[in-house]
Coordinates of C-alpha atoms in Angstrom, one line a residue:
Chain A
M1 CA 16.7 18.6 17.7
I2 CA 15.8 17.9 14.3
A3 CA 14.3 14.5 16.8
S4 CA 12.1 16.5 18.3
I5 CA 11.0 18.0 15.9
F6 CA 9.5 14.8 13.9
T7 CA 8.4 13.2 17.1
L8 CA 6.4 15.9 18.1
L9 CA 4.9 16.6 14.5
L10 CA 4.2 12.9 14.5
V11 CA 2.5 12.8 17.8
L12 CA 0.1 16.1 16.6
G13 CA -1.1 13.4 13.7
I14 CA 0.4 15.1 11.2
P15 CA 1.2 12.3 7.7
I16 CA 4.3 11.1 7.9
A17 CA 5.1 11.4 4.1
F18 CA 5.0 15.2 6.0
V19 CA 6.8 14.4 9.6
L20 CA 9.6 13.2 6.9
G21 CA 9.5 16.3 4.9
I22 CA 8.9 19.1 7.7
S23 CA 11.4 18.2 9.3
S24 CA 13.6 17.4 6.7
V25 CA 13.2 21.1 4.9
I26 CA 14.4 21.9 9.2
Y27 CA 17.0 20.4 9.1
L28 CA 18.6 21.4 5.3
W29 CA 17.2 25.0 6.5
K30 CA 19.2 25.2 10.1
V31 CA 22.4 23.3 8.1
E32 CA 22.2 26.3 5.3
M33 CA 21.5 23.7 2.6
P34 CA 20.5 24.1 -0.5
F35 CA 16.9 23.5 -1.4
V36 CA 16.6 22.0 -4.6
L37 CA 17.6 18.6 -2.4
I38 CA 14.5 18.0 -1.7
S39 CA 13.0 17.8 -5.7
Q40 CA 16.2 15.8 -6.8
R41 CA 16.0 13.9 -3.4
V42 CA 12.1 13.3 -3.6
F43 CA 12.0 12.6 -7.9
V44 CA 15.2 9.8 -7.7
G45 CA 13.6 8.2 -4.4
L46 CA 10.7 8.1 -6.6
D47 CA 12.2 7.1 -10.2
N48 CA 13.3 4.1 -8.9
F49 CA 12.1 0.5 -11.1
L50 CA 11.8 -2.1 -8.8
L51 CA 9.1 0.3 -6.8
L52 CA 7.0 -0.7 -10.0
A53 CA 6.8 -4.1 -7.9
V54 CA 4.7 -1.8 -5.1
P55 CA 1.0 -0.9 -7.8
L56 CA 1.2 -3.9 -9.6
F57 CA 1.2 -6.8 -6.6
I58 CA -2.1 -4.5 -5.5
L59 CA -3.7 -4.6 -8.2
A60 CA -3.4 -7.7 -8.6
G61 CA -3.9 -9.3 -5.7
K62 CA -7.3 -6.7 -6.4
L63 CA -8.0 -8.0 -9.6
M64 CA -7.9 -11.3 -8.6
N65 CA -10.3 -10.8 -5.9
A66 CA -13.0 -8.6 -8.1
S67 CA -12.4 -12.1 -10.2
G68 CA -14.2 -14.4 -8.5
I69 CA -10.4 -16.7 -7.5
T70 CA -11.1 -15.1 -3.1
N71 CA -14.3 -17.9 -3.6
R72 CA -13.7 -20.2 -4.8
L73 CA -10.8 -20.8 -2.8
V74 CA -12.2 -20.5 0.2
N75 CA -15.2 -22.6 -1.4
F76 CA -12.5 -25.4 -2.4
F77 CA -11.0 -25.2 0.9
Y78 CA -14.7 -26.1 2.8
I79 CA -14.9 -28.8 1.1
L80 CA -12.0 -30.1 1.7
I81 CA -12.1 -30.0 5.7
G82 CA -15.0 -27.8 6.4
H83 CA -16.5 -29.8 8.0
I84 CA -14.3 -31.9 10.8
R85 CA -14.0 -30.2 14.3
G86 CA -13.5 -25.9 14.0
G87 CA -13.3 -27.0 9.9
L88 CA -14.1 -23.5 9.3
A89 CA -11.7 -21.6 11.3
Y90 CA -9.2 -23.9 9.2
V91 CA -10.1 -23.4 6.1
N92 CA -10.0 -19.0 7.8
I93 CA -6.5 -19.8 7.9
I94 CA -5.0 -22.0 5.0
A95 CA -7.0 -19.8 2.6
S96 CA -4.8 -16.8 4.2
I97 CA -2.2 -19.0 3.0
F98 CA -2.7 -19.0 -0.2
F99 CA -4.1 -15.7 0.0
A100 CA -0.9 -14.9 0.3
G101 CA 0.5 -15.4 -2.7
I102 CA -1.6 -14.0 -4.3
T103 CA -1.6 -10.4 -2.2
G104 CA 0.8 -9.1 -0.7
A105 CA -1.5 -7.3 1.8
G106 CA -2.8 -8.8 5.0
A107 CA -6.1 -5.9 5.1
A108 CA -6.7 -7.0 1.7
D109 CA -7.1 -10.6 2.8
T110 CA -8.8 -10.1 5.8
A111 CA -11.5 -7.9 3.4
A112 CA -11.9 -9.8 0.9
I113 CA -11.8 -14.4 3.4
G114 CA -13.6 -12.2 6.2
S115 CA -16.5 -11.4 4.1
I116 CA -17.1 -14.3 3.2
M117 CA -15.7 -16.7 6.4
I118 CA -16.9 -14.3 9.5
P119 CA -20.5 -14.5 8.1
A120 CA -20.2 -18.4 7.2
M121 CA -18.6 -19.1 11.0
K122 CA -21.1 -17.0 12.9
K123 CA -23.4 -19.1 11.3
E124 CA -22.4 -22.1 12.2
G125 CA -22.4 -20.9 16.0
Y126 CA -18.9 -20.2 16.3
T127 CA -18.8 -16.3 17.8
S128 CA -18.2 -13.4 15.9
E129 CA -15.1 -12.2 18.7
Y130 CA -13.6 -15.8 17.6
S131 CA -14.1 -15.5 14.2
G132 CA -13.0 -11.9 13.7
A133 CA -9.8 -13.0 15.5
V134 CA -8.9 -15.9 13.4
T135 CA -9.8 -13.8 10.2
A136 CA -7.7 -11.1 11.7
I137 CA -5.1 -12.5 13.2
S138 CA -4.5 -15.1 9.6
S139 CA -4.2 -12.0 7.6
T140 CA -1.2 -11.0 8.6
I141 CA 0.2 -14.1 7.2
G142 CA -0.3 -12.6 4.0
P143 CA 3.0 -10.2 3.8
T144 CA 5.3 -13.3 5.0
I145 CA 4.5 -15.3 2.1
P146 CA 5.9 -14.3 -1.5
P147 CA 4.8 -12.2 -3.5
S148 CA 4.3 -9.9 -0.2
I149 CA 4.8 -5.3 -0.6
A150 CA 6.5 -5.4 2.0
M151 CA 9.6 -7.0 1.3
V152 CA 9.4 -5.4 -1.9
V153 CA 9.7 -1.6 0.0
Y154 CA 12.4 -3.7 1.7
G155 CA 14.5 -5.1 -0.7
A156 CA 14.3 -1.6 -2.4
I157 CA 15.4 0.6 0.9
S158 CA 18.2 -3.0 2.2
E159 CA 18.9 -3.2 -1.4
A160 CA 19.2 -6.5 -0.6
S161 CA 17.8 -9.1 -3.2
I162 CA 14.0 -9.5 -3.2
A163 CA 14.1 -12.5 -5.1
R164 CA 15.9 -14.0 -1.8
L165 CA 13.6 -12.5 0.4
F166 CA 10.5 -14.0 -1.0
L167 CA 12.1 -17.0 -1.0
A168 CA 13.1 -16.1 2.4
G169 CA 9.7 -15.9 3.6
F170 CA 8.4 -19.5 2.6
I171 CA 9.3 -21.4 6.2
P172 CA 8.2 -17.8 8.5
G173 CA 5.1 -18.0 6.6
L174 CA 4.1 -21.5 7.1
L175 CA 5.7 -21.4 10.2
L176 CA 3.1 -18.9 11.5
G177 CA 0.4 -20.4 9.5
F178 CA 1.1 -23.8 11.5
A179 CA 1.2 -22.3 15.0
Q180 CA -2.1 -20.5 14.2
L181 CA -4.2 -23.9 13.2
V182 CA -2.3 -25.5 16.2
V183 CA -4.5 -22.7 18.4
A184 CA -7.5 -23.2 16.8
A185 CA -6.7 -27.0 16.9
F186 CA -7.0 -26.0 21.0
Y187 CA -9.8 -23.5 20.6
A188 CA -11.6 -26.0 18.8
K189 CA -11.0 -29.2 21.4
R190 CA -12.2 -27.2 24.4
Q191 CA -14.9 -24.8 23.2
K192 CA -16.5 -27.9 20.9
F193 CA -16.9 -26.1 18.1
P194 CA -19.9 -27.8 15.7
V195 CA -19.1 -31.0 13.5
R196 CA -20.5 -30.5 10.0
K197 CA -22.0 -33.5 9.3
K198 CA -21.6 -33.7 5.4
V199 CA -19.8 -36.9 3.2
L200 CA -17.4 -35.2 0.6
S201 CA -17.9 -36.9 -2.8
L202 CA -15.1 -37.0 -4.6
R203 CA -16.5 -35.3 -7.4
T204 CA -16.8 -32.5 -5.4
V205 CA -13.3 -32.0 -4.3
T206 CA -12.7 -32.3 -7.8
E207 CA -14.9 -30.0 -9.1
G208 CA -13.5 -27.3 -6.3
F209 CA -9.8 -28.4 -7.3
F210 CA -10.4 -27.7 -10.6
N211 CA -12.1 -24.0 -10.2
T212 CA -9.2 -23.5 -7.8
L213 CA -6.0 -24.2 -9.5
L214 CA -5.7 -21.1 -11.6
A215 CA -5.4 -19.2 -8.1
I216 CA -3.1 -22.0 -7.4
V217 CA -1.1 -22.4 -9.6
M218 CA -0.6 -18.4 -10.1
P219 CA 2.5 -18.5 -7.4
V220 CA 4.1 -20.9 -9.3
I221 CA 4.4 -18.9 -11.9
L222 CA 5.4 -16.2 -10.1
L223 CA 8.2 -16.9 -8.0
G224 CA 9.1 -20.1 -11.2
G225 CA 9.3 -17.3 -13.2
I226 CA 11.5 -15.3 -11.0
L227 CA 14.0 -18.1 -9.9
S228 CA 14.4 -19.1 -13.6
G229 CA 15.1 -15.9 -14.6
V230 CA 11.9 -15.0 -16.7
F231 CA 11.0 -12.0 -15.5
T232 CA 12.3 -9.7 -12.5
P233 CA 9.9 -9.4 -8.8
T234 CA 8.7 -5.6 -11.1
E235 CA 8.5 -7.9 -14.0
A236 CA 6.4 -10.8 -12.3
A237 CA 4.2 -8.3 -10.2
G238 CA 3.2 -6.8 -14.0
V239 CA 2.9 -10.2 -15.5
A240 CA 0.1 -11.2 -11.8
V241 CA -2.1 -8.3 -13.2
L242 CA -1.8 -9.5 -17.0
Y243 CA -2.6 -12.5 -15.6
A244 CA -5.6 -11.9 -13.0
V245 CA -6.9 -10.0 -15.8
I246 CA -6.7 -12.6 -18.1
V247 CA -8.5 -14.8 -15.8
G248 CA -11.1 -12.2 -14.7
F249 CA -12.6 -11.3 -17.7
F250 CA -12.2 -14.3 -20.2
I251 CA -11.7 -17.2 -17.6
Y252 CA -14.1 -16.8 -15.0
R253 CA -15.7 -13.6 -16.8
E254 CA -17.2 -12.0 -13.1
L255 CA -14.6 -8.7 -14.6
K256 CA -15.7 -6.1 -16.2
V257 CA -15.0 -3.2 -17.5
S258 CA -16.1 -0.6 -14.8
T259 CA -14.4 -2.5 -11.7
L260 CA -11.0 -2.5 -13.8
L261 CA -11.1 0.8 -13.4
S262 CA -11.8 1.7 -10.4
I263 CA -9.5 -0.8 -9.1
L264 CA -7.0 0.9 -10.9
Y265 CA -8.4 4.2 -9.3
E266 CA -8.2 2.5 -6.3
T267 CA -4.7 1.1 -6.5
S268 CA -3.3 4.7 -7.7
I269 CA -4.1 6.1 -4.3
L270 CA -2.9 3.4 -2.2
T271 CA 0.1 3.5 -4.2
G272 CA 1.1 7.4 -3.8
T273 CA -0.1 7.2 -0.1
I274 CA 2.4 4.6 0.4
L275 CA 5.2 5.5 -2.2
I276 CA 5.3 9.2 -0.9
I277 CA 6.3 8.6 2.4
L278 CA 9.5 6.4 0.9
A279 CA 9.9 9.3 -1.0
M280 CA 10.2 10.9 1.6
A281 CA 12.2 9.6 3.4
H282 CA 14.7 8.9 0.8
L283 CA 15.3 12.9 1.6
F284 CA 15.6 11.9 5.6
G285 CA 18.1 9.5 5.1
W286 CA 20.2 12.3 3.7
I287 CA 19.5 13.9 6.6
L288 CA 19.9 10.1 9.0
A289 CA 23.6 9.7 6.8
A290 CA 24.7 13.8 6.7
E291 CA 24.8 13.4 10.7
A292 CA 25.7 9.8 11.8
I293 CA 21.9 9.1 13.1
P294 CA 22.2 5.0 12.5
E295 CA 26.0 4.7 13.7
I296 CA 24.6 6.8 17.4
V297 CA 21.8 4.1 17.5
A298 CA 24.3 1.2 17.0
K299 CA 26.5 2.8 19.5
A300 CA 23.8 3.7 22.1
M301 CA 22.2 0.4 22.4
T302 CA 25.8 -1.7 21.9
S303 CA 26.6 0.7 25.0
I304 CA 23.5 -1.0 26.9
T305 CA 25.0 -4.2 26.0
Q306 CA 27.1 -6.2 23.1
N307 CA 25.2 -9.5 22.9
P308 CA 24.0 -10.2 20.0
I309 CA 20.9 -12.0 21.7
I310 CA 20.2 -9.2 23.6
I311 CA 19.8 -6.7 20.8
L312 CA 17.5 -8.2 18.9
L313 CA 15.8 -9.2 21.1
L314 CA 15.5 -5.1 22.1
I315 CA 15.1 -4.8 18.5
N316 CA 12.0 -7.1 18.4
V317 CA 10.6 -5.4 21.4
L318 CA 10.8 -2.1 19.8
L319 CA 9.2 -3.3 16.0
L320 CA 6.5 -4.8 18.5
F321 CA 5.8 -1.6 19.9
V322 CA 5.8 0.7 16.8
G323 CA 3.5 -2.0 15.3
T324 CA 0.3 -0.9 17.5
F325 CA 0.2 2.3 16.2
M326 CA 2.2 2.8 12.8
E327 CA 1.4 1.6 9.6
T328 CA 3.8 -1.8 9.0
L329 CA 4.7 -0.1 5.0
A330 CA 6.0 2.8 7.3
A331 CA 7.5 1.4 9.8
I332 CA 9.8 -0.3 6.8
I333 CA 10.6 2.2 5.4
L334 CA 11.3 4.7 8.4
L335 CA 13.1 2.3 10.5
T336 CA 15.1 0.2 8.3
P337 CA 18.4 2.1 7.5
I338 CA 18.4 2.7 11.1
L339 CA 18.2 -0.3 12.7
L340 CA 19.5 -2.5 9.6
P341 CA 23.3 -1.1 10.1
L342 CA 22.6 -2.0 13.7
A343 CA 21.8 -6.1 12.8
Q344 CA 25.1 -6.0 10.8
S345 CA 27.0 -5.2 13.3
I346 CA 25.6 -7.9 15.6
G347 CA 26.0 -10.3 12.5
I348 CA 22.4 -10.4 11.2
D349 CA 22.6 -10.4 7.1
P350 CA 20.6 -8.6 5.3
I351 CA 18.1 -11.2 4.4
H352 CA 17.3 -12.8 7.7
F353 CA 17.1 -8.9 8.8
G354 CA 14.7 -8.1 6.4
V355 CA 12.5 -10.8 7.3
I356 CA 12.7 -10.0 11.0
M357 CA 11.2 -7.1 10.4
V358 CA 8.8 -8.2 8.3
V359 CA 6.8 -10.6 9.9
N360 CA 6.9 -8.7 14.0
L361 CA 5.4 -5.3 12.2
N362 CA 2.9 -7.5 10.5
I363 CA 1.5 -8.3 13.9
G364 CA 0.9 -5.1 14.1
L365 CA -1.9 -5.9 12.1
A366 CA -3.8 -7.6 14.9
T367 CA -2.8 -5.5 17.4
P368 CA -5.1 -2.8 18.6
P369 CA -4.3 0.7 18.7
L370 CA -3.7 0.6 14.5
G371 CA -4.4 -2.8 13.7
V372 CA -5.7 -2.5 10.3
C373 CA -6.4 -5.9 9.9
L374 CA -8.8 -5.7 13.6
I375 CA -9.8 -2.2 12.0
V376 CA -11.4 -4.3 8.8
A377 CA -12.8 -6.9 10.5
S378 CA -14.7 -5.4 13.2
P379 CA -17.6 -4.3 11.1
I380 CA -17.6 -7.6 9.0
A381 CA -17.8 -9.6 12.6
E382 CA -20.3 -6.4 13.7
I383 CA -18.6 -5.8 17.4
P384 CA -16.1 -3.5 18.6
L385 CA -12.2 -3.5 17.2
E386 CA -11.5 -4.4 21.9
R387 CA -13.5 -8.0 22.0
I388 CA -12.0 -9.3 18.6
A389 CA -8.6 -8.2 19.7
L390 CA -8.8 -9.5 23.0
A391 CA -10.4 -12.9 21.8
A392 CA -6.9 -13.0 19.6
V393 CA -4.5 -12.7 22.0
P394 CA -3.4 -16.0 21.8
F395 CA -3.3 -16.6 18.0
L396 CA -0.6 -13.1 18.4
I397 CA 0.9 -15.3 21.4
A398 CA 1.9 -18.4 19.0
S399 CA 2.4 -15.8 16.6
I400 CA 5.2 -14.1 18.8
C401 CA 6.6 -17.2 19.4
V402 CA 7.1 -17.9 15.7
L403 CA 9.2 -14.7 15.3
F404 CA 11.9 -15.0 18.1
L405 CA 11.6 -18.8 16.5
I406 CA 13.0 -17.6 13.1
S407 CA 15.2 -14.2 14.6
Y408 CA 16.9 -17.0 16.6
V409 CA 17.5 -19.4 14.0
P410 CA 18.5 -17.7 11.2
Q411 CA 18.4 -21.8 9.5
L412 CA 15.1 -21.5 9.4
V413 CA 14.8 -18.1 7.4
M414 CA 18.2 -18.2 4.7
L415 CA 16.7 -22.3 3.9
V416 CA 15.3 -21.9 1.0
P417 CA 17.1 -19.2 -0.4
K418 CA 20.5 -20.8 -0.1
L419 CA 18.7 -24.2 -2.1
F420 CA 17.9 -22.2 -4.7
M421 CA 20.5 -19.5 -4.9
G422 CA 23.3 -20.4 -3.6
Chain B
M1 CA -20.8 31.0 -0.2
L2 CA -20.6 31.1 -4.8
L3 CA -17.0 31.6 -4.3
W4 CA -16.5 28.8 -2.0
R5 CA -19.2 27.1 -4.3
K6 CA -17.2 28.2 -6.9
I7 CA -13.9 25.9 -5.8
E8 CA -15.6 23.3 -5.1
K9 CA -16.6 23.1 -8.7
I10 CA -12.6 23.5 -10.0
S11 CA -10.9 21.1 -6.9
D12 CA -13.9 18.2 -8.8
S13 CA -12.8 19.2 -12.6
L14 CA -9.3 18.6 -10.9
E15 CA -10.4 15.3 -9.0
R16 CA -11.8 13.6 -12.1
I17 CA -8.5 15.1 -14.5
L18 CA -6.3 13.6 -12.0
K19 CA -8.3 10.3 -11.8
I20 CA -8.3 10.1 -15.7
S21 CA -4.9 10.5 -15.6
I22 CA -3.7 8.1 -12.6
I23 CA -6.3 5.5 -14.3
C24 CA -4.3 5.5 -18.0
S25 CA -0.9 6.4 -16.0
L26 CA -1.2 3.4 -13.5
G27 CA -2.4 1.5 -16.5
A28 CA 0.2 1.5 -19.1
I29 CA 2.6 0.8 -16.3
A30 CA 1.1 -2.0 -16.6
F31 CA 1.3 -2.6 -20.0
F32 CA 4.5 -1.5 -20.4
V33 CA 5.9 -4.1 -18.3
N34 CA 4.1 -6.8 -20.2
L35 CA 5.5 -5.3 -23.0
A36 CA 9.0 -5.8 -22.2
V37 CA 8.5 -9.4 -21.3
F38 CA 7.0 -9.6 -24.5
F39 CA 9.7 -8.1 -26.5
R40 CA 12.4 -9.7 -24.7
Y41 CA 11.5 -13.3 -23.9
V42 CA 9.3 -13.4 -26.6
L43 CA 11.1 -11.5 -29.8
A44 CA 14.5 -11.9 -28.7
S45 CA 14.5 -8.0 -28.8
P46 CA 15.0 -6.2 -25.8
L47 CA 13.0 -2.5 -25.1
T48 CA 15.7 0.2 -23.9
W49 CA 12.7 2.8 -22.9
S50 CA 9.5 0.6 -21.6
T51 CA 12.0 0.4 -18.3
E52 CA 12.1 4.4 -18.2
I53 CA 8.6 5.9 -19.0
S54 CA 7.6 3.4 -16.9
S55 CA 10.1 4.6 -13.7
Y56 CA 8.6 8.2 -14.6
L57 CA 5.0 7.9 -14.8
L58 CA 4.8 6.2 -11.5
V59 CA 6.9 9.1 -9.9
Y60 CA 3.9 10.9 -11.4
T61 CA 0.8 8.3 -10.1
V62 CA 2.4 8.5 -6.7
L63 CA 2.4 12.2 -6.6
F64 CA -1.3 12.8 -8.8
G65 CA -2.5 10.2 -6.6
A66 CA -1.5 12.0 -3.7
S67 CA -2.7 14.9 -3.9
I68 CA -6.3 12.9 -4.9
A69 CA -5.5 11.7 -1.2
L70 CA -4.5 14.5 0.3
R71 CA -8.2 16.0 -0.8
H72 CA -9.6 12.8 1.3
N73 CA -7.3 12.9 3.8
Q74 CA -5.8 9.5 3.6
F75 CA -2.8 9.8 3.9
V76 CA -0.9 7.6 6.2
R77 CA -0.8 9.0 10.2
V78 CA -0.5 8.3 13.7
E79 CA -3.6 8.9 16.0
A80 CA -3.9 7.1 18.3
L81 CA -2.5 10.6 20.4
S82 CA -4.0 13.6 19.1
N83 CA -7.0 11.6 19.5
L84 CA -6.9 12.2 22.8
L85 CA -6.6 16.3 23.2
P86 CA -9.8 18.3 23.7
S87 CA -12.1 19.2 20.6
R88 CA -11.0 22.7 20.6
L89 CA -7.2 21.6 20.9
R90 CA -7.6 19.7 18.5
T91 CA -9.0 22.0 16.1
A92 CA -6.8 24.2 16.4
V93 CA -3.6 21.2 15.9
A94 CA -5.9 20.7 12.1
V95 CA -5.5 23.6 10.5
G96 CA -1.8 24.3 12.2
S97 CA -0.5 21.1 10.6
Q98 CA -2.7 22.4 6.8
L99 CA -0.9 25.5 7.3
L100 CA 2.5 23.7 8.4
I101 CA 1.6 21.0 5.5
A102 CA 0.9 23.9 3.4
I103 CA 4.9 25.5 3.8
F104 CA 6.3 22.4 3.2
L105 CA 5.1 22.4 -0.5
A106 CA 5.2 25.2 -1.4
F107 CA 8.5 24.8 -0.4
C108 CA 8.7 21.6 -2.8
I109 CA 7.0 23.8 -5.7
Q110 CA 9.5 25.9 -5.9
S111 CA 12.0 24.1 -5.0
P112 CA 13.3 22.2 -8.3
S113 CA 13.7 25.9 -10.2
L114 CA 17.0 24.9 -10.3
L115 CA 17.0 21.9 -12.0
I116 CA 14.7 23.2 -14.7
Q117 CA 16.8 26.0 -15.0
K118 CA 20.1 24.0 -15.4
A119 CA 18.0 21.4 -17.1
V120 CA 16.6 24.0 -19.8
I121 CA 20.6 25.9 -20.6
T122 CA 22.3 22.3 -20.9
K123 CA 19.1 21.2 -22.6
T124 CA 19.3 17.9 -20.9
I125 CA 16.7 14.7 -21.6
S126 CA 16.5 10.8 -20.8
P127 CA 18.3 8.7 -21.8
A128 CA 16.4 6.4 -23.3
I129 CA 12.7 7.8 -24.7
G130 CA 14.5 11.6 -24.9
I131 CA 12.3 13.7 -23.4
P132 CA 13.9 17.5 -21.8
M133 CA 14.3 16.4 -18.6
S134 CA 13.2 20.2 -17.4
H135 CA 9.6 18.7 -18.3
L136 CA 9.9 16.3 -16.5
Y137 CA 10.9 18.5 -13.3
R138 CA 7.9 20.5 -14.2
L139 CA 5.7 18.2 -14.4
F140 CA 7.3 17.4 -10.8
R141 CA 6.6 20.8 -9.4
L142 CA 2.9 20.3 -11.2
G143 CA 2.6 17.4 -8.7
F144 CA 3.3 19.6 -5.1
A145 CA 1.4 22.3 -6.9
F146 CA -1.8 20.3 -7.1
M147 CA -1.4 19.4 -4.2
L148 CA -0.9 23.0 -2.2
F149 CA -4.6 23.3 -3.8
F150 CA -5.7 20.4 -2.0
V151 CA -4.3 22.0 1.3
C152 CA -5.2 25.2 1.0
V153 CA -9.0 24.0 0.0
N154 CA -8.9 21.3 2.9
V155 CA -8.2 24.7 5.5
V156 CA -11.0 27.1 4.1
K157 CA -13.7 23.8 4.3
F158 CA -12.6 23.4 7.9
I159 CA -12.7 27.0 8.7
L160 CA -16.3 27.0 7.4
S161 CA -17.0 23.5 8.9
Q162 CA -16.3 24.9 12.0
P163 CA -20.2 27.0 13.8
P164 CA -18.9 30.0 15.0
E165 CA -18.6 30.2 19.0
Q166 CA -21.8 32.0 19.3
K167 CA -23.7 29.1 17.4
I168 CA -22.1 27.0 19.9
Q169 CA -23.3 28.9 22.6
E170 CA -27.3 29.0 22.1
K171 CA -27.0 25.3 21.0
N172 CA -25.2 25.0 24.4
K173 CA -28.3 26.5 26.4

């Protein structure tokens, strides 16, 4: 019954946080449990030091963007590789990979890099569709490469080590970037994209490098700090905020107090909308456990097949489907408690599964109807979302190939965490 | 309409207060987290209270931030299917869902009563900063109360913004 109510409320367009809350209240009423459980579970769900990393990483990303780091990053890669055939598409993808080291959110990447790259690409003769598609799809790399907000949320739910998750995202993130570069290279050759005839001088490259250095060293400081035990992932997020404030106010001098205040406000609202889902999911999770839903789902799946390869395929297909219409973090919050026990029952490591989930659901950022990166790219490229989505299909196929590669070759995911953390 | 204008004014003032609270709260979280790193690694004297206060501040940032988000309909939802409904049914569903949310929020407001009572009787305080837990639960309740207020205002606003049937028919003619 609860499943039917849950689905009905979800389909009716009620906010996901309240779908979880209302379904839970109906269940509590049905089994005659005290309603005090609502506040107990919701309060405990939010009172978690790990979750502080979510607003702090969002804040750091927004501050970096306002500090002018993104412009410098894009500019440096433009100087470096903008002159080769199809170079602007490569700049777009490589800048996204580096931007991912600053913020773990896909839509922020599309907005920041897209607003610079899409007009530049259009100006140099690329189609609006292609410019929008490259921007949207390259933004899906962001949440895989550390730091990643999606991985913090997954870690908080699954109790998997966030430092390990961050490290595990490295190779899959780079593979995604490489696959997209291959598609971009193929397009550049086939479409005979323009070549910028400008000779590079060593001085321009050196200047560009030093301008970008502060952005490039940031992920090194964060990950280095986490791995050396100087700070926890949450503290790393706090340090990232401090770093962004210092760079913005005192080095680049592009950040203003009024901008800082509005960024703090925007971040708090965003945090409210994301973490209220997690708080309600904490209440709903109690019901899932009481009703043994994860076990029922696992049993149902294994009754269809006991072949781990097919089960993993089914999980991936389900996640790809959910990712098309549900916000990534909401989907992670909802599905981790159900799918993780199933994945573990077929021998998948929680860290490996976390990376599969994050990569998979992030592909949904560039697929209609709820592809947030498409939604953000569409007005910048000044064309309808569907046309960008269509142009993104070859890139999506490349990303899905990488997804299946990392799903079936766990070493690609587990190598870096094993190397650094044993 | 005068009453409605007053309600709007109260909503705006409340939003402003919440806005200042969440800005200060998030700023304080970032400050305390960095302070903890500084005390532990530079002064070699770890702070015991920074984790606790930051976590509590997060609870209120989320609840107060969510209240403002609710006023502006910024919550995450799956709209793909509900958008396919005919406009009249969609309106009914929208009002119905807001009412359902209001009922749920009323449960959330009532829910901590027992926790507050127990905390008052046993004089429970938070482990590091020593704040009475009853105060923390009251603030928690307040967060849901703000959400309920904005949902009710949204319902009234939605109903008032719907043109009467007669007007639609006249327009169609």
